[in-house]
Each structure stands twice: as C-alpha cells, then as structure tokens.
mmCIF file of C-alpha atoms in Angstrom:
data_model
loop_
_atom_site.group_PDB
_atom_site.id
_atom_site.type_symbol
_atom_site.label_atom_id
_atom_site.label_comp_id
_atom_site.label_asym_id
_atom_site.label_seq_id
_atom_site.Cartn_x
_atom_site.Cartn_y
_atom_site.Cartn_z
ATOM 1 C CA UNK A 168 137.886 101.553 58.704
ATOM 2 C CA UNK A 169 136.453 98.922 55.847
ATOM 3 C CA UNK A 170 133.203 98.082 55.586
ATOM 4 C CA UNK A 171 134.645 94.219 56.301
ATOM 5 C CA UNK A 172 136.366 95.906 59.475
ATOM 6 C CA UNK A 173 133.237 97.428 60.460
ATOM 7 C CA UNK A 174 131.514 94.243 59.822
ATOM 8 C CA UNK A 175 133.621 92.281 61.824
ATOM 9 C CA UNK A 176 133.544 94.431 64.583
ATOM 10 C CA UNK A 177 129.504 94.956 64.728
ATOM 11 C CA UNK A 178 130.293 90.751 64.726
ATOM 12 C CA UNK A 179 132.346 90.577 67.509
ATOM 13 C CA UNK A 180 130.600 93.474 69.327
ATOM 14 C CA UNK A 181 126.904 92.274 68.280
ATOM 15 C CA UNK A 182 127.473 88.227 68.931
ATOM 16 C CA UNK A 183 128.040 88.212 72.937
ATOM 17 C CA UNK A 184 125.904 90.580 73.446
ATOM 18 C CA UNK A 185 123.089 88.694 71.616
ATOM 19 C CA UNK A 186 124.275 85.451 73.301
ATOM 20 C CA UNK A 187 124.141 87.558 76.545
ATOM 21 C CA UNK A 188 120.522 88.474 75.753
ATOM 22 C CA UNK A 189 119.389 85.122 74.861
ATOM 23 C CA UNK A 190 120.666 83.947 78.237
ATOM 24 C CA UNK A 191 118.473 86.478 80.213
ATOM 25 C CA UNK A 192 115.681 86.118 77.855
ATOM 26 C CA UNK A 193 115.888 82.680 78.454
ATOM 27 C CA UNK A 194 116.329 82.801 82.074
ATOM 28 C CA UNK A 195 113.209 84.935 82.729
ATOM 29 C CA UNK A 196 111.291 82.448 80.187
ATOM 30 C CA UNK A 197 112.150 79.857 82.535
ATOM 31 C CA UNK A 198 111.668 82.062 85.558
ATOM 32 C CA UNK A 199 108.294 82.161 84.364
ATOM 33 C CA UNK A 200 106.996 79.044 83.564
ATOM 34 C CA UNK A 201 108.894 77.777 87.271
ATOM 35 C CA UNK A 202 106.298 80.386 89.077
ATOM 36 C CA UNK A 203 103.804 78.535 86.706
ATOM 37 C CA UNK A 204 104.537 75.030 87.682
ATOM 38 C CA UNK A 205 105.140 76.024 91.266
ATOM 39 C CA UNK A 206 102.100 78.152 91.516
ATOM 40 C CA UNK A 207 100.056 74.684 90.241
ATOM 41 C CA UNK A 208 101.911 72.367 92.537
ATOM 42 C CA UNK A 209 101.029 74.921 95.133
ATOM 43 C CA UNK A 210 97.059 74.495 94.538
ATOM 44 C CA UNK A 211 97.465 70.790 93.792
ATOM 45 C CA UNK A 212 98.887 70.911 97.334
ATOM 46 C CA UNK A 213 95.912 72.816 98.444
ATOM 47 C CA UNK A 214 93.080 70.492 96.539
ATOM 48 C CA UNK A 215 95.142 67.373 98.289
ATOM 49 C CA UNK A 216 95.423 68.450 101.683
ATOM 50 C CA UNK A 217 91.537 69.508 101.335
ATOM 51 C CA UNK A 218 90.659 66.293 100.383
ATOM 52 C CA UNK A 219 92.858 64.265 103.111
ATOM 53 C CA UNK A 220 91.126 66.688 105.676
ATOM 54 C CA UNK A 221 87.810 66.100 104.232
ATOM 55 C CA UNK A 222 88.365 62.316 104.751
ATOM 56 C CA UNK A 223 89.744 63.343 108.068
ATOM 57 C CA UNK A 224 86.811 65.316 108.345
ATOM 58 C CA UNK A 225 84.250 62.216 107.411
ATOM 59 C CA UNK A 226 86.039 60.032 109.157
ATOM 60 C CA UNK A 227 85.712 61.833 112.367
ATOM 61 C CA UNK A 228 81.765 62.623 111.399
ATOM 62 C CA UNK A 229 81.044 58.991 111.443
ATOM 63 C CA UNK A 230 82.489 57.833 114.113
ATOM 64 C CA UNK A 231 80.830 60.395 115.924
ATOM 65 C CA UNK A 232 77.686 59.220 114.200
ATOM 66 C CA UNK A 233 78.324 55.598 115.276
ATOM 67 C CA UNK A 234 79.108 56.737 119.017
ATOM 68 C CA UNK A 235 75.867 58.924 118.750
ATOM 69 C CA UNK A 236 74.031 55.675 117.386
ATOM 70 C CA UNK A 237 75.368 53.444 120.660
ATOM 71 C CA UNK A 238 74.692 56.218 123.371
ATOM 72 C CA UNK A 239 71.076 56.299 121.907
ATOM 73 C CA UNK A 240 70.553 52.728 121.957
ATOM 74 C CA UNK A 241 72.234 52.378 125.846
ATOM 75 C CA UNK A 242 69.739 55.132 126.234
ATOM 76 C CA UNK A 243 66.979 53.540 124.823
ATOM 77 C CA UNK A 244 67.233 50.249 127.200
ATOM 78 C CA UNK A 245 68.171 52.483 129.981
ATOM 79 C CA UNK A 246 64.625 54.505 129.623
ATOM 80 C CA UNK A 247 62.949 51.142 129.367
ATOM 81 C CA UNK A 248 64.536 49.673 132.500
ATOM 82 C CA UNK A 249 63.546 52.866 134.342
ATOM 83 C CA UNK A 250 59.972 52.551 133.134
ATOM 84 C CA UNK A 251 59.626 48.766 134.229
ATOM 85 C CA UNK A 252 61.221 50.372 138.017
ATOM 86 C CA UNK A 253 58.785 52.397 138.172
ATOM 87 C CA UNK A 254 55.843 50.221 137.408
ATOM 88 C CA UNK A 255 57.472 47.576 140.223
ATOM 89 C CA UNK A 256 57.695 50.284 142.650
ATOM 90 C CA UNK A 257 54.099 51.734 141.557
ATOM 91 C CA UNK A 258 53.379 47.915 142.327
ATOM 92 C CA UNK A 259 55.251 47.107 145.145
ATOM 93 C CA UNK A 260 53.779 50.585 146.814
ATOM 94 C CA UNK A 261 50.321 49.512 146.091
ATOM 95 C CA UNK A 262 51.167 46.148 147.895
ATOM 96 C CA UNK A 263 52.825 47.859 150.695
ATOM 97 C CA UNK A 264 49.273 50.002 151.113
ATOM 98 C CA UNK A 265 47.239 47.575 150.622
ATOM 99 C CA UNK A 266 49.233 45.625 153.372
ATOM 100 C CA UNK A 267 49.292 48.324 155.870
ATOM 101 C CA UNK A 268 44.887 48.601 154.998
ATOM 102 C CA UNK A 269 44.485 44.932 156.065
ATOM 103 C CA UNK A 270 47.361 44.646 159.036
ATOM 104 C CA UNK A 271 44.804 48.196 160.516
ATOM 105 C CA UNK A 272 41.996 45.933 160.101
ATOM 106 C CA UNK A 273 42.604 42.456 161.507
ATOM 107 C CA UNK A 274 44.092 44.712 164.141
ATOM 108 C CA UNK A 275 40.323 46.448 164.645
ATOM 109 C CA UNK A 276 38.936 42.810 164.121
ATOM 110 C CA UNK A 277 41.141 41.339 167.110
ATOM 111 C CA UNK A 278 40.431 44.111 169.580
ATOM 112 C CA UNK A 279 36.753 43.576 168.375
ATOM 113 C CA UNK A 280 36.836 39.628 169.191
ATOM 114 C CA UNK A 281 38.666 40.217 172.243
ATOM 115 C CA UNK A 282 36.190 42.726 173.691
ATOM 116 C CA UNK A 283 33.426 40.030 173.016
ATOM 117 C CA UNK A 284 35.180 37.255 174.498
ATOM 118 C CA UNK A 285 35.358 39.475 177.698
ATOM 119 C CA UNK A 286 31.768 40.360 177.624
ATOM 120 C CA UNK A 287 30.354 36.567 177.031
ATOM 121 C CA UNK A 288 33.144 34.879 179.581
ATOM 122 C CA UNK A 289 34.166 37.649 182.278
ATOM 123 C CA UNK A 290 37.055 36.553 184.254
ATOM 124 C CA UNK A 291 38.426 34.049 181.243
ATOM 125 C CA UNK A 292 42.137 34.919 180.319
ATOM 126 C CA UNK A 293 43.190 34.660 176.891
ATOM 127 C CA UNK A 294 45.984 33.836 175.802
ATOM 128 C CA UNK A 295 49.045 36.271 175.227
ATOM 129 C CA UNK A 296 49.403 37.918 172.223
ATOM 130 C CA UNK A 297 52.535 37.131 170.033
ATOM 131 C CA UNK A 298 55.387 39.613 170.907
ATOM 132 C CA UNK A 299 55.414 41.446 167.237
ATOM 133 C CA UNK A 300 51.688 42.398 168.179
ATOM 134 C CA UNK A 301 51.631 42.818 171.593
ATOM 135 C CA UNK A 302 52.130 46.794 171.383
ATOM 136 C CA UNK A 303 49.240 46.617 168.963
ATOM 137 C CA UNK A 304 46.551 44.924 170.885
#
C-alpha cells in the first residue's frame, strides 16, 4: 500500500470518527451547560417562591396585626364599660343601703310616735297603717 493509499485510508478511517467525537464532545458540552442553566432556574425558582411566601408570609402578619389592633381596642371600651358597671352598681348598692338604714328608722320612729300617742290619749284609735307597712308596724 502507497503512502497516498495509506493516506486516504487514515482519511476515510480518521474523518467519521472525528466527526463522531465532535458530536459526543459536543453533546456532553451541552449536557453541561443544560445542568448549568437548569440548576440556576432551579434556585431562581427557589429565591421566587421564597419571596411570594414571604409576601404571603407579611401579608398574613399584618392582618393578624390589624385583627390584634381591633380586638385590643373592642377590649379597651369593653374594660371601660365594665369599670363604669361597677361604679353604678358600687352606687346603686350604696343607695340600696342607705335606703334599707332610713326605711329601719322611720320604721323605729313610727312605732316610737305610736307608743306616745297611746300613752297621752289611751283609748284613741289611729288610723290603719297602709297595707305595704302593716306587717312592719
């Protein structure tokens, strides 16, 4: 076999094969950078969905807060209706005692004037009590 022969046939031999090569060269090149790109849209992915979850996140927080802010304020009034109950029924109690102090004595007072009408004017009748006070008397 020539040298041409040979030459030719390293050629023939050699040129697919290198074309064959280039091809999977190429293909794992590209392999590559694809795990590159996807790996990066993968963590872009990641960063996004953290930051749609953190506005999830403060969105939820607030509205919290602002619920928080309303119960405290219904609260607020609530305590201060409570207070001004109490003071009325402080109030009304005191009333109610000091009431019951001055029904005992008028009560004393009327069983005193009746025991000295009897003394000065035996035999006089007075006249009947009113029914809500005639247990009393």
């Amino acid at each position: 076999m020539s040298a041409a022969e040979m030459s030719a046939l390293i050629g023939a031999i050699a040129s697919p094969v290198l074309a064959c090569v280039g091809v999977v060269v190429g293909h794992l090149l590209g392999h590559r950078a694809g795990l590159r790109q996807a790996e990066a849209a993968v963590a872009d992915a990641e960063a996004h969905a953290r930051q749609v979850v953190s506005a999830d996140w403060k969105a939820f927080a607030d509205s919290l807060q602002t619920r928080l802010a309303a119960v405290e304020t219904r609260s607020a009034a609530t305590e201060t209706r409570l207070e001004a109950a109490e003071q009325r029924a402080l109030a009304a109690e005191q009333r109610a005692s000091s009431a019951e102090t001055l029904y005992k004595a008028a009560v004393r007072y009327l069983r005193q004037i009746v025991a000295w009408f009897n003394q000065r004017w035996p035999g006089e009748q007075l006249p009947p009590p009113p029914d809500e006070l005639a247990g009393v008397l």
